[in-house]
CSV table of C-alpha atoms in Angstrom, one decimal:
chain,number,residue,atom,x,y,z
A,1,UNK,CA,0.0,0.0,0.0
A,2,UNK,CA,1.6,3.7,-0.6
A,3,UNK,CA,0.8,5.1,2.8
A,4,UNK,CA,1.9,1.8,4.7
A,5,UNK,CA,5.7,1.4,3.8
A,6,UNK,CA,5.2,-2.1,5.4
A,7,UNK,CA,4.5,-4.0,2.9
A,8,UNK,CA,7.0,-3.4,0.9
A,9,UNK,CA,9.6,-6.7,0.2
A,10,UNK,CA,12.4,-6.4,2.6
A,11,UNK,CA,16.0,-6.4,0.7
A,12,UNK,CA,17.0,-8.7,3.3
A,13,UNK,CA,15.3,-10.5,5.6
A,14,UNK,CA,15.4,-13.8,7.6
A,15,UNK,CA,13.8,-15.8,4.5
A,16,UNK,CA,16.8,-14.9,2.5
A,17,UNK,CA,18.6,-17.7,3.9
A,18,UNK,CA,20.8,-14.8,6.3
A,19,UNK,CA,21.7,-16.1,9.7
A,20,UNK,CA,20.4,-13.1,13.0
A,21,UNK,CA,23.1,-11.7,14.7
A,22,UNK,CA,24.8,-14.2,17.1
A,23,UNK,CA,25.5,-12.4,20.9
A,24,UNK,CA,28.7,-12.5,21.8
A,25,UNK,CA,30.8,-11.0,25.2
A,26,UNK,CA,31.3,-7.7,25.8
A,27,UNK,CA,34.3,-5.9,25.2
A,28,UNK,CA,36.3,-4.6,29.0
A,29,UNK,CA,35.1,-1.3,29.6
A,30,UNK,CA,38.5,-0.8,31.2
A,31,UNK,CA,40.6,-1.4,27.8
A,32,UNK,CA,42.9,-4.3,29.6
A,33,UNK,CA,42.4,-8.0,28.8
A,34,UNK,CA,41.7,-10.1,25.6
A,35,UNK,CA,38.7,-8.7,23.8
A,36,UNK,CA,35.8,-11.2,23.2
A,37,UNK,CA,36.9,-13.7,26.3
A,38,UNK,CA,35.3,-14.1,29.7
A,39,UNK,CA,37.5,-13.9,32.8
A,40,UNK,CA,40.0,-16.6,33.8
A,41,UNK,CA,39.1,-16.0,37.4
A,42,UNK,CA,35.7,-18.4,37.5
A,43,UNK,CA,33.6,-18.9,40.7
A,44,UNK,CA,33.5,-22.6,40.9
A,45,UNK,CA,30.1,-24.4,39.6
A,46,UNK,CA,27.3,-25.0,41.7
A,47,UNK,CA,28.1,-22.8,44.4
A,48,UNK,CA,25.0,-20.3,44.1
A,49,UNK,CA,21.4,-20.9,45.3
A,50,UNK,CA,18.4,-18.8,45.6
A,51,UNK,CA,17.9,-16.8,48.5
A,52,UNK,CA,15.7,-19.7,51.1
A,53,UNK,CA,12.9,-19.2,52.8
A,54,UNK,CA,14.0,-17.1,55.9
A,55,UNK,CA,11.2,-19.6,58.2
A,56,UNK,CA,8.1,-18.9,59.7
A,57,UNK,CA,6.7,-17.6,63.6
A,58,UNK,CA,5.9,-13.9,65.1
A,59,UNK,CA,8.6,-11.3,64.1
A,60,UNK,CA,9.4,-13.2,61.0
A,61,UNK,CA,8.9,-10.8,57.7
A,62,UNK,CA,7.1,-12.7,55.3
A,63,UNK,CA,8.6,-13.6,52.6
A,64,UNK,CA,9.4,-11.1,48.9
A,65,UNK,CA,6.8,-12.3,45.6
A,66,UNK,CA,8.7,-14.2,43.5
A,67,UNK,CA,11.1,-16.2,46.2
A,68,UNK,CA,10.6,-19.3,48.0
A,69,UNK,CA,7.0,-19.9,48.9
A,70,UNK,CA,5.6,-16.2,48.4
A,71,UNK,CA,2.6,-15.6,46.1
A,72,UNK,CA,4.1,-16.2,42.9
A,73,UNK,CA,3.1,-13.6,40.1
A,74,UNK,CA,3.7,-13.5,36.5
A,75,UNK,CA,7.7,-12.1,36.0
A,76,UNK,CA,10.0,-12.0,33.1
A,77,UNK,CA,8.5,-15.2,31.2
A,78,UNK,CA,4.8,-14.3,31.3
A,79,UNK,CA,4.8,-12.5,27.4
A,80,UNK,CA,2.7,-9.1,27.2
A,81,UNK,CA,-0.6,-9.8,24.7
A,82,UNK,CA,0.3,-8.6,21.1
A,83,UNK,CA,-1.0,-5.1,19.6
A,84,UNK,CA,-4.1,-5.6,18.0
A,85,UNK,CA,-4.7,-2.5,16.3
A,86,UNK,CA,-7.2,-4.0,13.4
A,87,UNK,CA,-9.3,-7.7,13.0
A,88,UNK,CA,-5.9,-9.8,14.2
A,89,UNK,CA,-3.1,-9.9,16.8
A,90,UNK,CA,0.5,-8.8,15.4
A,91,UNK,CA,2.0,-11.8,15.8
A,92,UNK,CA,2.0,-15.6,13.8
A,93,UNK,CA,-1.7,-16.6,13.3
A,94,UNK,CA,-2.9,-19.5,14.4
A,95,UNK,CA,-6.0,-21.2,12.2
A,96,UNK,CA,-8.5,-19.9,13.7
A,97,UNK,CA,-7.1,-16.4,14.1
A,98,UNK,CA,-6.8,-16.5,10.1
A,99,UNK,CA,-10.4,-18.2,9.6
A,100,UNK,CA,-12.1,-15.3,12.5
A,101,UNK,CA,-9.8,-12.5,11.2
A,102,UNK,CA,-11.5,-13.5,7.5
A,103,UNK,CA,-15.0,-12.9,8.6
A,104,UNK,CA,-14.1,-10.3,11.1
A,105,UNK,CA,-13.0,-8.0,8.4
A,106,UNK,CA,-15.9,-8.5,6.2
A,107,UNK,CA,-18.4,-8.2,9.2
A,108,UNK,CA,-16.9,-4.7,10.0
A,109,UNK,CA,-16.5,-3.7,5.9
A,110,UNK,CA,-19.5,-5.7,4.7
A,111,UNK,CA,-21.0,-2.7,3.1
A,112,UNK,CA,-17.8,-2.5,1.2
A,113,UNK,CA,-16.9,-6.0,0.6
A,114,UNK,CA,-20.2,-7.6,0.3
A,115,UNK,CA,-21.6,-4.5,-1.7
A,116,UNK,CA,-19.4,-5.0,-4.3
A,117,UNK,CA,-19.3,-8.7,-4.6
A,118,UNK,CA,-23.0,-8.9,-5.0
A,119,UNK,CA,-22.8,-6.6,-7.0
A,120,UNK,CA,-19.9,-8.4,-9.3
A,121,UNK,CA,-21.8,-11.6,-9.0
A,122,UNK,CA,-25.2,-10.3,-10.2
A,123,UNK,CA,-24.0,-9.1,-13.2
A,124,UNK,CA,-21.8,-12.4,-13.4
A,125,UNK,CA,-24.9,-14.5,-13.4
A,126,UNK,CA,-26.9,-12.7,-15.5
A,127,UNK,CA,-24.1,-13.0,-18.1
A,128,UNK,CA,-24.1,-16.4,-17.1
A,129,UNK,CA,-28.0,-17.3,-17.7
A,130,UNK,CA,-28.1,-15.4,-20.8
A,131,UNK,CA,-25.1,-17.9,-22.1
A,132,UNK,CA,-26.6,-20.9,-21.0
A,133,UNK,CA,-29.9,-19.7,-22.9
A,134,UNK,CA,-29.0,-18.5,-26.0
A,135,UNK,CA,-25.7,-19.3,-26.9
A,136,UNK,CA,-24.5,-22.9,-25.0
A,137,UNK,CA,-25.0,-25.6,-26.8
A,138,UNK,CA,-27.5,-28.4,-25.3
A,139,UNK,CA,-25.8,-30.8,-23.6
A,140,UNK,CA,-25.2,-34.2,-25.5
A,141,UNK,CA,-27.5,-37.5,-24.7
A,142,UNK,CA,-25.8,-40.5,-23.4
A,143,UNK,CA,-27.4,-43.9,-24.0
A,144,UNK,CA,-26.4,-46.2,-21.2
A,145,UNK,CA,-27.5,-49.5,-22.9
A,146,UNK,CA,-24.2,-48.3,-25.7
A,147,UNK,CA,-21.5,-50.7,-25.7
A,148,UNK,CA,-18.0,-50.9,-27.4
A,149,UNK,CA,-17.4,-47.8,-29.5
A,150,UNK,CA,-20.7,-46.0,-29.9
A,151,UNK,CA,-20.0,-46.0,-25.7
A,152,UNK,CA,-16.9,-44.4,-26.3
A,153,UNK,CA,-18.1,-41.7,-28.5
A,154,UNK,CA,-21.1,-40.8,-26.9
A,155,UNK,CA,-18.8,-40.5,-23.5
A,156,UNK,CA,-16.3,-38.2,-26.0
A,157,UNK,CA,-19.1,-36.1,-27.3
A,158,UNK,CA,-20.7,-35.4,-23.7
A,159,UNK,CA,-17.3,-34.6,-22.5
A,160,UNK,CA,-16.4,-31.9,-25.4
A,161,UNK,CA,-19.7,-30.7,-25.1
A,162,UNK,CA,-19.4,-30.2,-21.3
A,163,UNK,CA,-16.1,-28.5,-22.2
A,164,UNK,CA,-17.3,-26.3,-24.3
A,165,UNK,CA,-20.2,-24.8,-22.1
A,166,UNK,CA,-17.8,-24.9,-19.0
A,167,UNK,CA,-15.0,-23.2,-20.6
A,168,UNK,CA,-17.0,-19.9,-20.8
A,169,UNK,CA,-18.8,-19.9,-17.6
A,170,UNK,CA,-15.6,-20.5,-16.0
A,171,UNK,CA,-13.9,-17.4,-17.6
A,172,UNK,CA,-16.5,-15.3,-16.3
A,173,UNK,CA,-16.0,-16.9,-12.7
A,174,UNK,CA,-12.1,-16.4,-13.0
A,175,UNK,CA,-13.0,-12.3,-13.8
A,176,UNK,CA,-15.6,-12.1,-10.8
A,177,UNK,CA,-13.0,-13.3,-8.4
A,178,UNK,CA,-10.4,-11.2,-10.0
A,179,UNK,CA,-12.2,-7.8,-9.3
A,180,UNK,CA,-13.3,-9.1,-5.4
A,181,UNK,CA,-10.5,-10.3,-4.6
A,182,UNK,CA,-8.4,-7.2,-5.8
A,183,UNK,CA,-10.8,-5.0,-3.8
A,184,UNK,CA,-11.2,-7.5,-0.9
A,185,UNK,CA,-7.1,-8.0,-0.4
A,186,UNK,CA,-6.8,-3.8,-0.3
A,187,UNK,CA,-10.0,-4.0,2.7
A,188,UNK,CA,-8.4,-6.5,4.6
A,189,UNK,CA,-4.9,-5.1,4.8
A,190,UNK,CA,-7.0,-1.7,5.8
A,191,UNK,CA,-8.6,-3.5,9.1
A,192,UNK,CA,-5.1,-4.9,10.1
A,193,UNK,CA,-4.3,-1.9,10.8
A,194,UNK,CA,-7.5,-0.7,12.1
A,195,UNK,CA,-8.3,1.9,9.5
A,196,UNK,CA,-11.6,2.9,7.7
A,197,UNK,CA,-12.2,2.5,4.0
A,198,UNK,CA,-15.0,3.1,1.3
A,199,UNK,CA,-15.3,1.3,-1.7
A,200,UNK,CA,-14.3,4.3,-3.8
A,201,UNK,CA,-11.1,4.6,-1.9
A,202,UNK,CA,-9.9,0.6,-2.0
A,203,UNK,CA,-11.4,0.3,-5.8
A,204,UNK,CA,-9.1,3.1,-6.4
A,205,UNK,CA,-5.8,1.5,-5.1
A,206,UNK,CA,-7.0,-2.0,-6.7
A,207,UNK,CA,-7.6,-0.8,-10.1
A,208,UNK,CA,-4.3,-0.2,-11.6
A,209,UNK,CA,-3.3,-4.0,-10.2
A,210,UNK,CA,-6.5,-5.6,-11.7
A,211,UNK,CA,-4.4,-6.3,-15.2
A,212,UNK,CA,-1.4,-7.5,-13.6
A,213,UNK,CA,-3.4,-10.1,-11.4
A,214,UNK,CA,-5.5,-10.9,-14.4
A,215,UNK,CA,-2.1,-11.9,-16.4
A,216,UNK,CA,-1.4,-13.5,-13.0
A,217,UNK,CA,-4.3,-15.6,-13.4
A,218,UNK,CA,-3.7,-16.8,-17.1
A,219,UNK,CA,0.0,-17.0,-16.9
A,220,UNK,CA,-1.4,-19.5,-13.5
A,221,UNK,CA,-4.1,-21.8,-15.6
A,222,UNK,CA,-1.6,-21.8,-19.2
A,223,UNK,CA,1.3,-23.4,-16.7
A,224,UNK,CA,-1.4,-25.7,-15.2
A,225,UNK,CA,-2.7,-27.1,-18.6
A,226,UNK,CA,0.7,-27.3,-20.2
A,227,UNK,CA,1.9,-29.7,-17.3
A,228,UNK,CA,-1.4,-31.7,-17.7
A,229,UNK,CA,-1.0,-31.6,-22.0
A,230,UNK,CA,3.0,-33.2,-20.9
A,231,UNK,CA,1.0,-35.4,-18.5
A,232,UNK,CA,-1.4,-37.3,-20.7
A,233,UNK,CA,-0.3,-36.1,-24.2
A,234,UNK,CA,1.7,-39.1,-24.7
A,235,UNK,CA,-0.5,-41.7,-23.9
A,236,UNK,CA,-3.4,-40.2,-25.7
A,237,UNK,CA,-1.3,-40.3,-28.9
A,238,UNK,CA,-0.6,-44.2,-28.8
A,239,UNK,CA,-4.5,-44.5,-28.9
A,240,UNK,CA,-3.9,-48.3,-27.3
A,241,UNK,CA,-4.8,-50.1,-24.4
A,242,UNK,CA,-1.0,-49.6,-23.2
A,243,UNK,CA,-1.5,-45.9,-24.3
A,244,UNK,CA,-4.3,-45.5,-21.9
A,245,UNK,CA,-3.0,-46.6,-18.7
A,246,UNK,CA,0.0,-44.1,-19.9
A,247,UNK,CA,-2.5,-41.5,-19.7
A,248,UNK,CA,-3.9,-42.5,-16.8
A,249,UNK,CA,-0.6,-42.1,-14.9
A,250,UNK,CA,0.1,-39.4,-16.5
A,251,UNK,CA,-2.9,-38.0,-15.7
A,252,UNK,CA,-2.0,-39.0,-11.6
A,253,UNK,CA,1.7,-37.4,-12.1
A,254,UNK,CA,0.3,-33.7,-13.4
A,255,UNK,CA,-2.4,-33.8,-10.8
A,256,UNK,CA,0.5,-33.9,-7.7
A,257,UNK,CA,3.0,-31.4,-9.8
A,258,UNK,CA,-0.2,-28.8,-10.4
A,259,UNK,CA,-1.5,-29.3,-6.7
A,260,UNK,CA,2.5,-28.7,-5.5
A,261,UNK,CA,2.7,-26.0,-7.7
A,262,UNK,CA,-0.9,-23.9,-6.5
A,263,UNK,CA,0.0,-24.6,-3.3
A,264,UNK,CA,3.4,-22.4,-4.0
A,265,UNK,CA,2.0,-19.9,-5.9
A,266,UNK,CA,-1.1,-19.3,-3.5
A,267,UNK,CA,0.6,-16.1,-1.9
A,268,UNK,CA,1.3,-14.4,-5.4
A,269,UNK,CA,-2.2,-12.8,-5.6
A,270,UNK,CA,-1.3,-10.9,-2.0
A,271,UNK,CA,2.1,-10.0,-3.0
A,272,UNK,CA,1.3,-8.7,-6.3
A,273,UNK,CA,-1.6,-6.3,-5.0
A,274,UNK,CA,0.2,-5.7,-2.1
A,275,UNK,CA,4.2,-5.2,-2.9
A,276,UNK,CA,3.3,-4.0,-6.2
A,277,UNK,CA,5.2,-7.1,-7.8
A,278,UNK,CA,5.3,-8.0,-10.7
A,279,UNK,CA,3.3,-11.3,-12.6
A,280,UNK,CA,7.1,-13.3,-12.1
A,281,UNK,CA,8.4,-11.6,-8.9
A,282,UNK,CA,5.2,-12.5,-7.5
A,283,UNK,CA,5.5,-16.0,-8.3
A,284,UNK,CA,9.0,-16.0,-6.9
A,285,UNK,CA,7.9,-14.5,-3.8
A,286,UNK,CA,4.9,-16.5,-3.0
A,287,UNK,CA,7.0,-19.6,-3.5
A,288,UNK,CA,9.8,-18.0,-1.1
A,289,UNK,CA,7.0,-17.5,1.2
A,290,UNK,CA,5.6,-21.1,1.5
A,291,UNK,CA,9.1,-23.0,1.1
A,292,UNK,CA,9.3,-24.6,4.4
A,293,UNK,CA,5.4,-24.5,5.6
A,294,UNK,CA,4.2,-25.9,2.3
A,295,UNK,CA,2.4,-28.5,4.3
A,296,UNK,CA,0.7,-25.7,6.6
A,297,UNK,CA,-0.4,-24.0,3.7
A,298,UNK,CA,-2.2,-26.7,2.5
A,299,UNK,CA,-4.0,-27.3,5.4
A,300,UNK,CA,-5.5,-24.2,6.1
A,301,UNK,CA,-6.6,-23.6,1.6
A,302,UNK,CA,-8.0,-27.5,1.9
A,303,UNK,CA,-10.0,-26.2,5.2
A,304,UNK,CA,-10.9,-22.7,3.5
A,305,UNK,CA,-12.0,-24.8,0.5
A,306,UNK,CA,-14.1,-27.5,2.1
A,307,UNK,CA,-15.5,-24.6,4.2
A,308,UNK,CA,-17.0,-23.4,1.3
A,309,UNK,CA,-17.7,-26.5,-0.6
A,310,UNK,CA,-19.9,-27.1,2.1
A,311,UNK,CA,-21.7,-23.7,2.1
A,312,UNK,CA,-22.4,-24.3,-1.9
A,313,UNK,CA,-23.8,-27.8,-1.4
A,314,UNK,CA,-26.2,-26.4,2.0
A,315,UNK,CA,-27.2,-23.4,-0.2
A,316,UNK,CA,-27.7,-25.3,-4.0
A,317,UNK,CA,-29.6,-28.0,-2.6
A,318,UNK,CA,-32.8,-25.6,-1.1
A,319,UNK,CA,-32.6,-23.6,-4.7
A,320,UNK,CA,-32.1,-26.7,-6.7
A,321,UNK,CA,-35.5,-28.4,-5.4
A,322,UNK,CA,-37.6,-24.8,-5.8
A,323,UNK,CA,-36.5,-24.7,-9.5
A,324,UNK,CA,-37.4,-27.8,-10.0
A,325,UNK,CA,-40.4,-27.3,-8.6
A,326,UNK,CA,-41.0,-24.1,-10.0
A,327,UNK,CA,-39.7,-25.1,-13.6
A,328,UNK,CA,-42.0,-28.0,-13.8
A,329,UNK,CA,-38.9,-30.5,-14.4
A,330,UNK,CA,-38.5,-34.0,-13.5
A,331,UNK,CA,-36.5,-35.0,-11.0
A,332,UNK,CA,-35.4,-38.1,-13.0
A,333,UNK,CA,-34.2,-35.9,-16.0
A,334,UNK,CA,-31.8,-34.1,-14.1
A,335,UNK,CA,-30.0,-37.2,-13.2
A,336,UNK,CA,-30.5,-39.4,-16.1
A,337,UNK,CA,-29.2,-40.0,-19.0
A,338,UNK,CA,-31.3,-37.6,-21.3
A,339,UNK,CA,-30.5,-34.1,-21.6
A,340,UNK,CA,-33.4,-31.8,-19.5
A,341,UNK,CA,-34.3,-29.1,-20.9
A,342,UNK,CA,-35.1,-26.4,-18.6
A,343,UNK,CA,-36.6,-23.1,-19.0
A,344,UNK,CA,-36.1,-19.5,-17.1
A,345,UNK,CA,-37.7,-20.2,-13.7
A,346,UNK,CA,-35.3,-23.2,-13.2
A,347,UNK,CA,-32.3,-21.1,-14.3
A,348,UNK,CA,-33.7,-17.4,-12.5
A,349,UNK,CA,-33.7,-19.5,-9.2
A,350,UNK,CA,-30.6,-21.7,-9.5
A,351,UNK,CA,-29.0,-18.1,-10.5
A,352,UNK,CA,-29.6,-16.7,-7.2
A,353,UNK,CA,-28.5,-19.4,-5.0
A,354,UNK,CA,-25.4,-18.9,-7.0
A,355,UNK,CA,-25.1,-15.2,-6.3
A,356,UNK,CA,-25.7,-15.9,-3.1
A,357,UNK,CA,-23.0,-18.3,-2.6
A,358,UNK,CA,-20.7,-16.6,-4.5
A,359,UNK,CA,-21.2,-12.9,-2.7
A,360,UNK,CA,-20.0,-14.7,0.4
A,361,UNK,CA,-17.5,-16.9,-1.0
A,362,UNK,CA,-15.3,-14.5,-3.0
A,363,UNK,CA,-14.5,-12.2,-0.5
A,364,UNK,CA,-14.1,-14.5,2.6
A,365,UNK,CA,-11.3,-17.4,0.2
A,366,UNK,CA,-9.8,-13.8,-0.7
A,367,UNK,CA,-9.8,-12.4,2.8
A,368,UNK,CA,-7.9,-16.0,4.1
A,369,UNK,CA,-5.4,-15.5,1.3
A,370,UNK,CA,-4.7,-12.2,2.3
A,371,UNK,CA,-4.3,-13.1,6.3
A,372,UNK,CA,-2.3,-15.9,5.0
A,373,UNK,CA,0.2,-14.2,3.1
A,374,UNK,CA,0.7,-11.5,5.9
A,375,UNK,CA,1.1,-14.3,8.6
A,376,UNK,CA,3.9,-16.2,6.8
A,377,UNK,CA,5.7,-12.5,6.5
A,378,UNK,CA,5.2,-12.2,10.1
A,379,UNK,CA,6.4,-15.2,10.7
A,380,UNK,CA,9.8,-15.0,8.4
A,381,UNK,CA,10.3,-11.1,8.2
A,382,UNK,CA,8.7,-9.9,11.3
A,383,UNK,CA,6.0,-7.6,9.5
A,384,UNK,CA,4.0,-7.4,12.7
A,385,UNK,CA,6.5,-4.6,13.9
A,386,UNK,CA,6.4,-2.4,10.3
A,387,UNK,CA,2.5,-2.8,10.9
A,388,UNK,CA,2.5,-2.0,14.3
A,389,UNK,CA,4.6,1.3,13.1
A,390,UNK,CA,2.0,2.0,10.5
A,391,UNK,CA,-0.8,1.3,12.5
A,392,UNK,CA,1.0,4.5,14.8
A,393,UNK,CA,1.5,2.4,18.3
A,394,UNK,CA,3.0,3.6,20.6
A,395,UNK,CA,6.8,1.8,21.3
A,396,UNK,CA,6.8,0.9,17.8
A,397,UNK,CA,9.5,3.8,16.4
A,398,UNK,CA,11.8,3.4,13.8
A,399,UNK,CA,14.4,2.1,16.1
A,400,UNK,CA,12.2,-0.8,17.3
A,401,UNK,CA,15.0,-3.8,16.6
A,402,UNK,CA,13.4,-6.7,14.3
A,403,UNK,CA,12.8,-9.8,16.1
């Protein structure tokens, strides 16, 4: 952000592979002696113990806090609570902390946030509809008593034709999430720091990094479907039986180098919108980022995603059975092997469950990528203390030492 110098990528910091500085002895204040050695005059070991417990009976002082068996109160090791100037504590998030600080941050922006993803994902679905209506192509029968070939190219022409009538809807998904999660990222690092925002101020600073994050985005999905073309290209050229369980490995190979690799580039979004990077740099960074707690990552995305996964199935299923209803299908032609054909109240309802779904799922997977990517800074560069600086705490100056 320009008015919060924190987010800036450090030139070097402890994820740079540099060792901290290592204490060592003092020098003699008195200029005589080897520098850097202790004294060769050493009490002997095991010669000190606490002041005891001086006893007990009338005239005795009662013991000092702290020694012997005095009330004991929290000293030295008891660690003061971290500065919480916004929706988390400035210190490494726990899962929950990322999950609460997610939803704290569009509770307290939800005019903002929410606004503007219903407002993406209404025009979205309408877009959406209108495609499915007039321009998709129906979707292709299946006849389940086909055997031999005519089974495999009746399964070939269903697939192709659910490609081609996924591969649009899907770009227009991939743009929705793009413009919330710009806007969303710039909220969330406002309530970290405990400052107010409108939507015409964080569209404003998320605008000029919308085209970056969409190339972002493409350069993402084009790495993605090259691995998968390496993956099963050669076994779909052989064309045998041999040549199919070639793909089919394949197939299982690309999957675990794509899931490896979205995993290490789930941070670039953040960094790109956030340190200004650019579409490589913030490829590089997000995998410098996760290298070491790839396996954390992936914890709390598969978490984030089932979260949601389970809020689009408790959401579609009500919707789903009231457009049915409403459209006059049958239940049977959904499932089976014809293709339904369905008319505007089934689509107008199944529509808004989506926007519905989507309004609350863009901004909160976007808010938990933000959180994340500011955690694992905390965590290797010690952000919480340029935050705490821009957030204007006090003890926080600019000669706060890094920890």
């Amino acid at each position: 952000m320009n008015d919060s110098p924190g987010w800036a990528s450090p030139g070097s910091a402890p994820s740079d592979g540099k060792e901290k500085a290592i204490p060592r002895p003092s020098d003699p204040q008195d200029g005589s002696g080897p520098t850097g050695q202790w004294s060769p005059e050493q009490p002997p070991p095991g010669q000190w113990s606490p002041p005891s417990n001086p006893g007990s009976g009338p005239g005795t002082r009662p013991p000092a806090p702290g020694w012997g068996g005095g009330p004991q109160r929290q000293g030295w090791a008891g660690q003061p609570a971290a500065a919480k100037p916004g929706v988390i504590p400035l210190r490494p998030l726990s899962l929950g902390e990322i999950l609460d600080g997610s939803v704290s941050a569009l509770r307290a922006h939800w005019r903002t946030a929410l606004g503007f993803s219903l407002t993406v994902s209404v025009i979205t679905q309408i877009a959406v509809i209108l495609m499915q209506r007039y321009l998709l192509p129906e979707p292709t029968s299946i006849d389940p008593n086909a055997t031999g070939a005519e089974a495999l190219r009746q399964t070939a022409d269903s697939a192709r034709s659910t490609l081609i009538s996924l591969a649009p809807v899907s770009l227009l998904s991939m743009i929705a999430t793009l413009f919330t999660a710009s806007v969303v990222t710039v909220i969330i690092s406002r309530s970290v720091l405990g400052r107010p925002t409108t939507l015409a101020d964080s569209w404003a600073e998320a605008r000029p990094r919308v085209p970056p994050l969409l190339g972002l985005t493409v350069l993402v999905a084009v790495i993605m479907a090259a691995i998968m073309a390496v993956g099963i290209g050669p076994g779909l050229l052989l064309g045998s039986e041999a040549g199919a369980a070639l793909a089919f490995l394949g197939f299982a190979a690309a999957c675990v180098v794509m899931l490896w690799l979205n995993v290490s580039f789930a941070l670039a979004a953040p960094a790109l919108m956030l340190e200004r990077q650019s579409i490589v740099a913030a490829l590089r960074r997000s995998a410098k980022l996760v290298r070491g707690a790839w396996w954390r990552t992936f914890g709390i995305l598969a978490l984030t995603y089932l979260l949601t996964f389970l809020l689009t199935f408790l959401v579609s299923i009500p919707f789903t059975a009231i457009a049915v209803i409403a459209d006059g299908t049958e239940v049977s032609d959904l499932f089976g092997g014809t293709a339904p054909s369905v008319g505007w109240p089934f689509l107008i309802v199944t529509g808004i469950g989506e926007v519905i779904v989507s309004t609350l799922i863009y901004p909160f997977v976007a808010g938990v990528m933000a959180l994340l990517y500011m955690d694992q800074r905390i965590r290797r560069e010690a952000l919480d203390l340029d935050l705490a600086r821009a957030a204007g705490l006090p003890g926080y100056g600019d000669n706060t030492p890094r920890s």
